[in-house]
Amino acid sequence: MWEESRFHRCGSRSHSRCLKLCQNESDALLQWIWDFIYAEHHVLLMSPHISVCAAFSTHLIFSAPFMLLDVFSPYVGWLHKYRICREVVGLHQWFRCATRILWKYVVGVLPLTALFLSVRRTHFPERAPSCFHAFRECVSCMLIFDTLFFFCHYTIHKTPWLYHNVHHIHHQNRDTFALAAQDSSISELLSLQTLAFISAMLVGCHPFSEILFHLVNTWLAVEDHCGYDFPWSLHRLLPCFGGAPYHLAHHQHFKGNFAPYFRHWDYIFGTSLPISVNERGHR
């Protein structure tokens, strides 16, 4: 009995050491990435062009796989069962959409980013956050952004003047596609950027966590608008997320499903829309 107890204690210690070793290796990886960013942090603080180019490029890169799916889906039969939009978006529509977004970044997002960097004093510590710390701060930013977005989105839809002057352009895409996540009016695009900045400021997170939040925010917006419902989509792995079918219902019916990420606010306020058979795709 004593030997068995000793064996379990030793096993527990070994397991703890393995977990600690894995955590240290993950934290070391974050530190390695952060060292590259920290070496250029003065340039990042002084040049809004780099931040804006990075944001626009990230949106294009995240959207590119879905553009390829749209190009090949008419010729690949098995893709049809995962497609939830009726219309396949052509390359010319992708190109026009990218041009519109680029123009709005130049005339709207760039000046806002320059103003934000001139006002905000960001502290860049030499040490990267731990994996757990970065994860916690990123999720906190997502929860705050989700809340702010829901109430702003709900208000815009309930106010005809705001809807027609701010949000109407985004709803011209009834059949969503990935790049259209940022195909909005300049005022709406600036509002979304402001909500993201406010969310990060309220959390007071490490700059690395803030970068991670902006990357996750961009990816989730792309996935919400992609028009595909794959088994590995985030909303299938985590049911608390809405995902592409959930957001497509909003574009099809012009109401309900106002939250960008999670479902809880729509459930609380009774604005959750059921997903129809056509929007469920292969379900």
PDB file of C-alpha atoms in Angstrom:
ATOM      1  CA  MET A   1       0.000   0.000   0.000  1.00  0.00           C
ATOM      2  CA  TRP A   2       2.828   2.378   0.941  1.00  0.00           C
ATOM      3  CA  GLU A   3       4.672   1.578  -2.288  1.00  0.00           C
ATOM      4  CA  GLU A   4       1.506   2.217  -4.318  1.00  0.00           C
ATOM      5  CA  SER A   5       0.969   5.546  -2.589  1.00  0.00           C
ATOM      6  CA  ARG A   6       4.564   6.496  -3.235  1.00  0.00           C
ATOM      7  CA  PHE A   7       4.184   5.544  -6.900  1.00  0.00           C
ATOM      8  CA  HIS A   8       1.130   7.817  -7.263  1.00  0.00           C
ATOM      9  CA  ARG A   9       2.933  10.699  -5.579  1.00  0.00           C
ATOM     10  CA  CYS A  10       5.909  10.279  -7.876  1.00  0.00           C
ATOM     11  CA  GLY A  11       3.604  10.041 -10.876  1.00  0.00           C
ATOM     12  CA  SER A  12       1.811  13.224  -9.831  1.00  0.00           C
ATOM     13  CA  ARG A  13       5.128  15.035  -9.444  1.00  0.00           C
ATOM     14  CA  SER A  14       6.266  13.841 -12.872  1.00  0.00           C
ATOM     15  CA  HIS A  15       3.002  14.979 -14.435  1.00  0.00           C
ATOM     16  CA  SER A  16       3.318  18.388 -12.772  1.00  0.00           C
ATOM     17  CA  ARG A  17       6.898  18.724 -13.988  1.00  0.00           C
ATOM     18  CA  CYS A  18       5.811  17.838 -17.547  1.00  0.00           C
ATOM     19  CA  LEU A  19       3.023  20.402 -17.457  1.00  0.00           C
ATOM     20  CA  LYS A  20       5.379  23.035 -16.106  1.00  0.00           C
ATOM     21  CA  LEU A  21       7.957  22.182 -18.767  1.00  0.00           C
ATOM     22  CA  CYS A  22       5.355  22.475 -21.552  1.00  0.00           C
ATOM     23  CA  GLN A  23       4.138  25.767 -20.121  1.00  0.00           C
ATOM     24  CA  ASN A  24       7.692  27.103 -19.939  1.00  0.00           C
ATOM     25  CA  GLU A  25       8.310  26.078 -23.536  1.00  0.00           C
ATOM     26  CA  SER A  26       5.096  27.818 -24.651  1.00  0.00           C
ATOM     27  CA  ASP A  27       6.021  30.938 -22.708  1.00  0.00           C
ATOM     28  CA  ALA A  28       9.487  30.833 -24.253  1.00  0.00           C
ATOM     29  CA  LEU A  29       7.892  30.730 -27.710  1.00  0.00           C
ATOM     30  CA  LEU A  30       5.802  33.802 -26.879  1.00  0.00           C
ATOM     31  CA  GLN A  31       8.925  35.539 -25.608  1.00  0.00           C
ATOM     32  CA  TRP A  32      10.763  34.682 -28.837  1.00  0.00           C
ATOM     33  CA  ILE A  33       7.920  36.204 -30.897  1.00  0.00           C
ATOM     34  CA  TRP A  34       7.668  39.191 -28.597  1.00  0.00           C
ATOM     35  CA  ASP A  35      11.416  39.894 -28.903  1.00  0.00           C
ATOM     36  CA  PHE A  36      10.939  40.488 -32.644  1.00  0.00           C
ATOM     37  CA  ILE A  37       8.036  42.853 -31.990  1.00  0.00           C
ATOM     38  CA  TYR A  38       9.785  44.628 -29.125  1.00  0.00           C
ATOM     39  CA  ALA A  39      12.856  45.297 -31.271  1.00  0.00           C
ATOM     40  CA  GLU A  40      10.655  47.333 -33.640  1.00  0.00           C
ATOM     41  CA  HIS A  41       8.208  48.804 -31.137  1.00  0.00           C
ATOM     42  CA  HIS A  42       9.457  52.387 -31.618  1.00  0.00           C
ATOM     43  CA  VAL A  43       8.704  52.142 -35.338  1.00  0.00           C
ATOM     44  CA  LEU A  44       5.270  50.667 -34.617  1.00  0.00           C
ATOM     45  CA  LEU A  45       4.436  53.526 -32.243  1.00  0.00           C
ATOM     46  CA  MET A  46       5.576  56.215 -34.673  1.00  0.00           C
ATOM     47  CA  SER A  47       4.238  54.806 -37.955  1.00  0.00           C
ATOM     48  CA  PRO A  48       0.498  54.202 -38.293  1.00  0.00           C
ATOM     49  CA  HIS A  49       1.093  53.059 -41.876  1.00  0.00           C
ATOM     50  CA  ILE A  50       2.639  49.794 -40.670  1.00  0.00           C
ATOM     51  CA  SER A  51      -0.277  49.008 -38.355  1.00  0.00           C
ATOM     52  CA  VAL A  52      -2.855  49.800 -41.040  1.00  0.00           C
ATOM     53  CA  CYS A  53      -1.010  47.792 -43.715  1.00  0.00           C
ATOM     54  CA  ALA A  54      -0.738  44.876 -41.291  1.00  0.00           C
ATOM     55  CA  ALA A  55      -4.458  45.033 -40.489  1.00  0.00           C
ATOM     56  CA  PHE A  56      -5.513  45.178 -44.150  1.00  0.00           C
ATOM     57  CA  SER A  57      -3.057  42.427 -45.142  1.00  0.00           C
ATOM     58  CA  THR A  58      -4.278  40.204 -42.309  1.00  0.00           C
ATOM     59  CA  HIS A  59      -7.856  40.562 -43.519  1.00  0.00           C
ATOM     60  CA  LEU A  60      -6.807  39.637 -47.065  1.00  0.00           C
ATOM     61  CA  ILE A  61      -4.711  36.658 -45.918  1.00  0.00           C
ATOM     62  CA  PHE A  62      -7.475  35.265 -43.706  1.00  0.00           C
ATOM     63  CA  SER A  63      -9.994  35.694 -46.546  1.00  0.00           C
ATOM     64  CA  ALA A  64      -7.791  34.152 -49.255  1.00  0.00           C
ATOM     65  CA  PRO A  65      -8.582  30.465 -48.488  1.00  0.00           C
ATOM     66  CA  PHE A  66     -12.299  31.154 -48.828  1.00  0.00           C
ATOM     67  CA  MET A  67     -11.699  32.996 -52.097  1.00  0.00           C
ATOM     68  CA  LEU A  68     -10.038  29.832 -53.422  1.00  0.00           C
ATOM     69  CA  LEU A  69     -13.029  27.799 -52.222  1.00  0.00           C
ATOM     70  CA  ASP A  70     -15.366  30.145 -54.109  1.00  0.00           C
ATOM     71  CA  VAL A  71     -13.252  29.798 -57.249  1.00  0.00           C
ATOM     72  CA  PHE A  72     -13.133  25.990 -57.162  1.00  0.00           C
ATOM     73  CA  SER A  73     -16.536  25.199 -55.597  1.00  0.00           C
ATOM     74  CA  PRO A  74     -18.389  25.078 -58.974  1.00  0.00           C
ATOM     75  CA  TYR A  75     -16.000  22.308 -60.045  1.00  0.00           C
ATOM     76  CA  VAL A  76     -15.637  20.411 -56.758  1.00  0.00           C
ATOM     77  CA  GLY A  77     -18.841  18.596 -55.893  1.00  0.00           C
ATOM     78  CA  TRP A  78     -18.122  17.779 -52.247  1.00  0.00           C
ATOM     79  CA  LEU A  79     -17.789  21.490 -51.399  1.00  0.00           C
ATOM     80  CA  HIS A  80     -21.461  22.076 -52.187  1.00  0.00           C
ATOM     81  CA  LYS A  81     -22.710  20.382 -49.039  1.00  0.00           C
ATOM     82  CA  TYR A  82     -20.676  22.777 -46.893  1.00  0.00           C
ATOM     83  CA  ARG A  83     -21.751  25.903 -48.723  1.00  0.00           C
ATOM     84  CA  ILE A  84     -24.599  27.790 -47.028  1.00  0.00           C
ATOM     85  CA  CYS A  85     -24.871  30.745 -49.425  1.00  0.00           C
ATOM     86  CA  ARG A  86     -26.894  30.477 -52.603  1.00  0.00           C
ATOM     87  CA  GLU A  87     -24.588  32.556 -54.804  1.00  0.00           C
ATOM     88  CA  VAL A  88     -20.951  31.784 -55.574  1.00  0.00           C
ATOM     89  CA  VAL A  89     -19.010  35.033 -55.519  1.00  0.00           C
ATOM     90  CA  GLY A  90     -16.769  35.575 -58.539  1.00  0.00           C
ATOM     91  CA  LEU A  91     -13.234  36.958 -58.599  1.00  0.00           C
ATOM     92  CA  HIS A  92     -14.425  40.280 -60.002  1.00  0.00           C
ATOM     93  CA  GLN A  93     -16.637  40.777 -56.932  1.00  0.00           C
ATOM     94  CA  TRP A  94     -13.730  39.904 -54.638  1.00  0.00           C
ATOM     95  CA  PHE A  95     -11.493  42.396 -56.441  1.00  0.00           C
ATOM     96  CA  ARG A  96     -14.053  45.211 -56.300  1.00  0.00           C
ATOM     97  CA  CYS A  97     -14.678  44.517 -52.620  1.00  0.00           C
ATOM     98  CA  ALA A  98     -10.934  44.564 -51.833  1.00  0.00           C
ATOM     99  CA  THR A  99     -10.574  47.869 -53.684  1.00  0.00           C
ATOM    100  CA  ARG A 100     -13.447  49.447 -51.731  1.00  0.00           C
ATOM    101  CA  ILE A 101     -12.015  48.293 -48.401  1.00  0.00           C
ATOM    102  CA  LEU A 102      -8.511  49.506 -49.287  1.00  0.00           C
ATOM    103  CA  TRP A 103      -9.862  52.948 -50.150  1.00  0.00           C
ATOM    104  CA  LYS A 104     -11.695  53.172 -46.822  1.00  0.00           C
ATOM    105  CA  TYR A 105      -8.562  52.105 -44.964  1.00  0.00           C
ATOM    106  CA  VAL A 106      -6.586  54.887 -46.640  1.00  0.00           C
ATOM    107  CA  VAL A 107      -9.089  57.707 -46.104  1.00  0.00           C
ATOM    108  CA  GLY A 108     -10.576  56.536 -42.794  1.00  0.00           C
ATOM    109  CA  VAL A 109      -8.691  53.920 -40.791  1.00  0.00           C
ATOM    110  CA  LEU A 110      -5.219  55.425 -41.403  1.00  0.00           C
ATOM    111  CA  PRO A 111      -6.074  58.890 -39.991  1.00  0.00           C
ATOM    112  CA  LEU A 112      -7.913  57.305 -37.033  1.00  0.00           C
ATOM    113  CA  THR A 113      -4.942  55.057 -36.254  1.00  0.00           C
ATOM    114  CA  ALA A 114      -2.560  58.036 -36.462  1.00  0.00           C
ATOM    115  CA  LEU A 115      -4.773  59.988 -34.046  1.00  0.00           C
ATOM    116  CA  PHE A 116      -5.045  57.024 -31.692  1.00  0.00           C
ATOM    117  CA  LEU A 117      -1.260  56.473 -31.613  1.00  0.00           C
ATOM    118  CA  SER A 118      -0.646  60.170 -30.958  1.00  0.00           C
ATOM    119  CA  VAL A 119      -3.043  60.219 -28.002  1.00  0.00           C
ATOM    120  CA  ARG A 120      -2.420  56.824 -26.448  1.00  0.00           C
ATOM    121  CA  ARG A 121       0.777  56.113 -24.543  1.00  0.00           C
ATOM    122  CA  THR A 122       1.460  52.407 -24.916  1.00  0.00           C
ATOM    123  CA  HIS A 123       3.981  50.787 -22.588  1.00  0.00           C
ATOM    124  CA  PHE A 124       6.016  48.006 -24.187  1.00  0.00           C
ATOM    125  CA  PRO A 125       7.493  45.768 -21.457  1.00  0.00           C
ATOM    126  CA  GLU A 126      10.494  43.660 -22.294  1.00  0.00           C
ATOM    127  CA  ARG A 127       8.843  40.480 -21.070  1.00  0.00           C
ATOM    128  CA  ALA A 128       6.055  38.746 -22.979  1.00  0.00           C
ATOM    129  CA  PRO A 129       2.959  37.637 -21.080  1.00  0.00           C
ATOM    130  CA  SER A 130       2.522  34.006 -20.148  1.00  0.00           C
ATOM    131  CA  CYS A 131       0.269  31.895 -22.376  1.00  0.00           C
ATOM    132  CA  PHE A 132      -2.432  31.856 -19.721  1.00  0.00           C
ATOM    133  CA  HIS A 133      -2.178  35.620 -19.196  1.00  0.00           C
ATOM    134  CA  ALA A 134      -2.388  36.332 -22.938  1.00  0.00           C
ATOM    135  CA  PHE A 135      -5.341  33.935 -23.316  1.00  0.00           C
ATOM    136  CA  ARG A 136      -7.203  35.492 -20.373  1.00  0.00           C
ATOM    137  CA  GLU A 137      -6.726  39.044 -21.634  1.00  0.00           C
ATOM    138  CA  CYS A 138      -7.692  38.110 -25.200  1.00  0.00           C
ATOM    139  CA  VAL A 139     -10.917  36.438 -24.038  1.00  0.00           C
ATOM    140  CA  SER A 140     -11.686  39.447 -21.820  1.00  0.00           C
ATOM    141  CA  CYS A 141     -11.300  41.767 -24.826  1.00  0.00           C
ATOM    142  CA  MET A 142     -13.576  39.506 -26.869  1.00  0.00           C
ATOM    143  CA  LEU A 143     -16.296  39.552 -24.201  1.00  0.00           C
ATOM    144  CA  ILE A 144     -16.185  43.344 -23.912  1.00  0.00           C
ATOM    145  CA  PHE A 145     -16.116  43.834 -27.689  1.00  0.00           C
ATOM    146  CA  ASP A 146     -18.990  41.379 -28.106  1.00  0.00           C
ATOM    147  CA  THR A 147     -21.065  43.356 -25.592  1.00  0.00           C
ATOM    148  CA  LEU A 148     -20.294  46.782 -27.072  1.00  0.00           C
ATOM    149  CA  PHE A 149     -20.879  45.532 -30.611  1.00  0.00           C
ATOM    150  CA  PHE A 150     -24.209  43.924 -29.718  1.00  0.00           C
ATOM    151  CA  PHE A 151     -25.715  47.071 -28.204  1.00  0.00           C
ATOM    152  CA  CYS A 152     -24.373  49.323 -30.975  1.00  0.00           C
ATOM    153  CA  HIS A 153     -25.547  46.915 -33.685  1.00  0.00           C
ATOM    154  CA  TYR A 154     -28.962  46.569 -32.046  1.00  0.00           C
ATOM    155  CA  THR A 155     -29.327  50.364 -31.773  1.00  0.00           C
ATOM    156  CA  ILE A 156     -28.346  50.903 -35.405  1.00  0.00           C
ATOM    157  CA  HIS A 157     -30.946  48.414 -36.642  1.00  0.00           C
ATOM    158  CA  LYS A 158     -33.646  49.978 -34.477  1.00  0.00           C
ATOM    159  CA  THR A 159     -32.826  53.523 -35.636  1.00  0.00           C
ATOM    160  CA  PRO A 160     -33.749  54.018 -39.335  1.00  0.00           C
ATOM    161  CA  TRP A 161     -31.470  57.037 -39.839  1.00  0.00           C
ATOM    162  CA  LEU A 162     -28.443  55.188 -38.438  1.00  0.00           C
ATOM    163  CA  TYR A 163     -29.232  52.070 -40.431  1.00  0.00           C
ATOM    164  CA  HIS A 164     -29.495  53.863 -43.783  1.00  0.00           C
ATOM    165  CA  ASN A 165     -26.521  56.178 -43.211  1.00  0.00           C
ATOM    166  CA  VAL A 166     -24.136  53.853 -41.370  1.00  0.00           C
ATOM    167  CA  HIS A 167     -25.023  50.173 -41.773  1.00  0.00           C
ATOM    168  CA  HIS A 168     -26.956  49.851 -45.026  1.00  0.00           C
ATOM    169  CA  ILE A 169     -23.839  49.365 -47.173  1.00  0.00           C
ATOM    170  CA  HIS A 170     -22.798  46.271 -45.240  1.00  0.00           C
ATOM    171  CA  HIS A 171     -26.198  44.667 -45.807  1.00  0.00           C
ATOM    172  CA  GLN A 172     -25.953  44.980 -49.575  1.00  0.00           C
ATOM    173  CA  ASN A 173     -24.220  41.604 -49.346  1.00  0.00           C
ATOM    174  CA  ARG A 174     -27.158  39.303 -48.588  1.00  0.00           C
ATOM    175  CA  ASP A 175     -25.066  36.277 -49.569  1.00  0.00           C
ATOM    176  CA  THR A 176     -22.008  36.854 -47.460  1.00  0.00           C
ATOM    177  CA  PHE A 177     -18.417  36.074 -48.430  1.00  0.00           C
ATOM    178  CA  ALA A 178     -15.274  36.321 -46.326  1.00  0.00           C
ATOM    179  CA  LEU A 179     -13.886  39.621 -47.595  1.00  0.00           C
ATOM    180  CA  ALA A 180     -17.250  41.348 -47.066  1.00  0.00           C
ATOM    181  CA  ALA A 181     -16.678  41.266 -43.308  1.00  0.00           C
ATOM    182  CA  GLN A 182     -15.193  44.766 -43.647  1.00  0.00           C
ATOM    183  CA  ASP A 183     -17.221  45.916 -46.637  1.00  0.00           C
ATOM    184  CA  SER A 184     -18.943  48.689 -44.712  1.00  0.00           C
ATOM    185  CA  SER A 185     -19.301  52.441 -44.727  1.00  0.00           C
ATOM    186  CA  ILE A 186     -16.308  54.449 -43.533  1.00  0.00           C
ATOM    187  CA  SER A 187     -18.208  55.512 -40.417  1.00  0.00           C
ATOM    188  CA  GLU A 188     -19.027  51.898 -39.527  1.00  0.00           C
ATOM    189  CA  LEU A 189     -15.483  50.721 -40.189  1.00  0.00           C
ATOM    190  CA  LEU A 190     -14.154  53.469 -37.916  1.00  0.00           C
ATOM    191  CA  SER A 191     -16.723  52.562 -35.262  1.00  0.00           C
ATOM    192  CA  LEU A 192     -15.608  48.925 -35.292  1.00  0.00           C
ATOM    193  CA  GLN A 193     -11.965  49.947 -34.988  1.00  0.00           C
ATOM    194  CA  THR A 194     -12.852  52.246 -32.096  1.00  0.00           C
ATOM    195  CA  LEU A 195     -14.779  49.509 -30.272  1.00  0.00           C
ATOM    196  CA  ALA A 196     -11.762  47.205 -30.621  1.00  0.00           C
ATOM    197  CA  PHE A 197      -9.420  49.868 -29.250  1.00  0.00           C
ATOM    198  CA  ILE A 198     -11.793  50.639 -26.363  1.00  0.00           C
ATOM    199  CA  SER A 199     -12.073  46.937 -25.499  1.00  0.00           C
ATOM    200  CA  ALA A 200      -8.300  46.589 -25.265  1.00  0.00           C
ATOM    201  CA  MET A 201      -7.988  49.782 -23.219  1.00  0.00           C
ATOM    202  CA  LEU A 202     -10.663  48.685 -20.736  1.00  0.00           C
ATOM    203  CA  VAL A 203      -8.863  45.396 -20.174  1.00  0.00           C
ATOM    204  CA  GLY A 204      -5.510  47.162 -19.932  1.00  0.00           C
ATOM    205  CA  CYS A 205      -3.864  44.199 -21.558  1.00  0.00           C
ATOM    206  CA  HIS A 206      -0.291  43.558 -22.571  1.00  0.00           C
ATOM    207  CA  PRO A 207       0.456  44.777 -26.151  1.00  0.00           C
ATOM    208  CA  PHE A 208       1.053  41.164 -27.194  1.00  0.00           C
ATOM    209  CA  SER A 209      -2.416  40.205 -25.922  1.00  0.00           C
ATOM    210  CA  GLU A 210      -3.893  43.168 -27.781  1.00  0.00           C
ATOM    211  CA  ILE A 211      -2.259  42.072 -31.049  1.00  0.00           C
ATOM    212  CA  LEU A 212      -3.593  38.573 -30.459  1.00  0.00           C
ATOM    213  CA  PHE A 213      -7.078  39.989 -29.858  1.00  0.00           C
ATOM    214  CA  HIS A 214      -7.011  41.963 -33.120  1.00  0.00           C
ATOM    215  CA  LEU A 215      -5.926  38.851 -35.020  1.00  0.00           C
ATOM    216  CA  VAL A 216      -8.676  36.718 -33.452  1.00  0.00           C
ATOM    217  CA  ASN A 217     -11.200  39.496 -34.033  1.00  0.00           C
ATOM    218  CA  THR A 218     -10.318  39.636 -37.735  1.00  0.00           C
ATOM    219  CA  TRP A 219     -10.444  35.861 -38.142  1.00  0.00           C
ATOM    220  CA  LEU A 220     -13.840  35.523 -36.445  1.00  0.00           C
ATOM    221  CA  ALA A 221     -15.286  38.293 -38.621  1.00  0.00           C
ATOM    222  CA  VAL A 222     -14.001  36.501 -41.728  1.00  0.00           C
ATOM    223  CA  GLU A 223     -15.348  33.138 -40.553  1.00  0.00           C
ATOM    224  CA  ASP A 224     -18.752  34.683 -39.749  1.00  0.00           C
ATOM    225  CA  HIS A 225     -19.052  35.971 -43.326  1.00  0.00           C
ATOM    226  CA  CYS A 226     -17.324  33.123 -45.182  1.00  0.00           C
ATOM    227  CA  GLY A 227     -20.516  31.394 -46.383  1.00  0.00           C
ATOM    228  CA  TYR A 228     -19.303  27.901 -45.442  1.00  0.00           C
ATOM    229  CA  ASP A 229     -20.177  25.636 -42.534  1.00  0.00           C
ATOM    230  CA  PHE A 230     -17.394  23.087 -42.081  1.00  0.00           C
ATOM    231  CA  PRO A 231     -17.282  20.433 -39.333  1.00  0.00           C
ATOM    232  CA  TRP A 232     -14.134  22.074 -37.947  1.00  0.00           C
ATOM    233  CA  SER A 233     -15.622  25.581 -37.792  1.00  0.00           C
ATOM    234  CA  LEU A 234     -15.243  27.233 -34.407  1.00  0.00           C
ATOM    235  CA  HIS A 235     -18.988  27.365 -33.705  1.00  0.00           C
ATOM    236  CA  ARG A 236     -19.126  23.570 -34.050  1.00  0.00           C
ATOM    237  CA  LEU A 237     -16.252  23.087 -31.639  1.00  0.00           C
ATOM    238  CA  LEU A 238     -17.580  25.718 -29.197  1.00  0.00           C
ATOM    239  CA  PRO A 239     -21.407  25.968 -29.298  1.00  0.00           C
ATOM    240  CA  CYS A 240     -21.331  29.315 -27.471  1.00  0.00           C
ATOM    241  CA  PHE A 241     -20.173  30.900 -30.763  1.00  0.00           C
ATOM    242  CA  GLY A 242     -22.618  31.857 -33.507  1.00  0.00           C
ATOM    243  CA  GLY A 243     -20.582  31.252 -36.640  1.00  0.00           C
ATOM    244  CA  ALA A 244     -21.367  31.592 -40.341  1.00  0.00           C
ATOM    245  CA  PRO A 245     -24.938  30.135 -40.334  1.00  0.00           C
ATOM    246  CA  TYR A 246     -25.867  32.334 -37.386  1.00  0.00           C
ATOM    247  CA  HIS A 247     -24.609  35.520 -39.041  1.00  0.00           C
ATOM    248  CA  LEU A 248     -25.953  34.623 -42.476  1.00  0.00           C
ATOM    249  CA  ALA A 249     -29.438  34.518 -40.935  1.00  0.00           C
ATOM    250  CA  HIS A 250     -28.892  38.124 -39.855  1.00  0.00           C
ATOM    251  CA  HIS A 251     -27.962  39.155 -43.416  1.00  0.00           C
ATOM    252  CA  GLN A 252     -30.891  37.239 -44.914  1.00  0.00           C
ATOM    253  CA  HIS A 253     -33.561  38.600 -42.550  1.00  0.00           C
ATOM    254  CA  PHE A 254     -32.063  42.028 -41.645  1.00  0.00           C
ATOM    255  CA  LYS A 255     -32.821  41.448 -37.964  1.00  0.00           C
ATOM    256  CA  GLY A 256     -31.771  39.345 -34.999  1.00  0.00           C
ATOM    257  CA  ASN A 257     -28.418  37.665 -34.288  1.00  0.00           C
ATOM    258  CA  PHE A 258     -26.811  41.023 -33.551  1.00  0.00           C
ATOM    259  CA  ALA A 259     -23.793  39.749 -31.578  1.00  0.00           C
ATOM    260  CA  PRO A 260     -20.511  39.193 -33.469  1.00  0.00           C
ATOM    261  CA  TYR A 261     -19.121  36.230 -31.506  1.00  0.00           C
ATOM    262  CA  PHE A 262     -21.224  34.726 -28.789  1.00  0.00           C
ATOM    263  CA  ARG A 263     -24.932  33.934 -28.513  1.00  0.00           C
ATOM    264  CA  HIS A 264     -25.784  34.921 -24.954  1.00  0.00           C
ATOM    265  CA  TRP A 265     -26.855  38.536 -25.589  1.00  0.00           C
ATOM    266  CA  ASP A 266     -29.236  37.498 -28.372  1.00  0.00           C
ATOM    267  CA  TYR A 267     -30.739  34.845 -26.090  1.00  0.00           C
ATOM    268  CA  ILE A 268     -31.121  37.342 -23.231  1.00  0.00           C
ATOM    269  CA  PHE A 269     -32.838  39.985 -25.388  1.00  0.00           C
ATOM    270  CA  GLY A 270     -34.887  37.518 -27.448  1.00  0.00           C
ATOM    271  CA  THR A 271     -33.228  38.463 -30.739  1.00  0.00           C
ATOM    272  CA  SER A 272     -31.848  35.024 -31.557  1.00  0.00           C
ATOM    273  CA  LEU A 273     -32.985  33.821 -34.986  1.00  0.00           C
ATOM    274  CA  PRO A 274     -33.554  30.137 -35.792  1.00  0.00           C
ATOM    275  CA  ILE A 275     -31.282  28.696 -38.479  1.00  0.00           C
ATOM    276  CA  SER A 276     -33.352  27.528 -41.431  1.00  0.00           C
ATOM    277  CA  VAL A 277     -32.598  24.390 -43.443  1.00  0.00           C
ATOM    278  CA  ASN A 278     -31.038  26.370 -46.286  1.00  0.00           C
ATOM    279  CA  GLU A 279     -28.777  28.238 -43.894  1.00  0.00           C
ATOM    280  CA  ARG A 280     -27.739  25.052 -42.166  1.00  0.00           C
ATOM    281  CA  GLY A 281     -26.284  23.657 -45.357  1.00  0.00           C
ATOM    282  CA  HIS A 282     -25.395  20.044 -44.709  1.00  0.00           C
ATOM    283  CA  ARG A 283     -26.946  19.816 -41.236  1.00  0.00           C
TER     284      ARG A 283
END
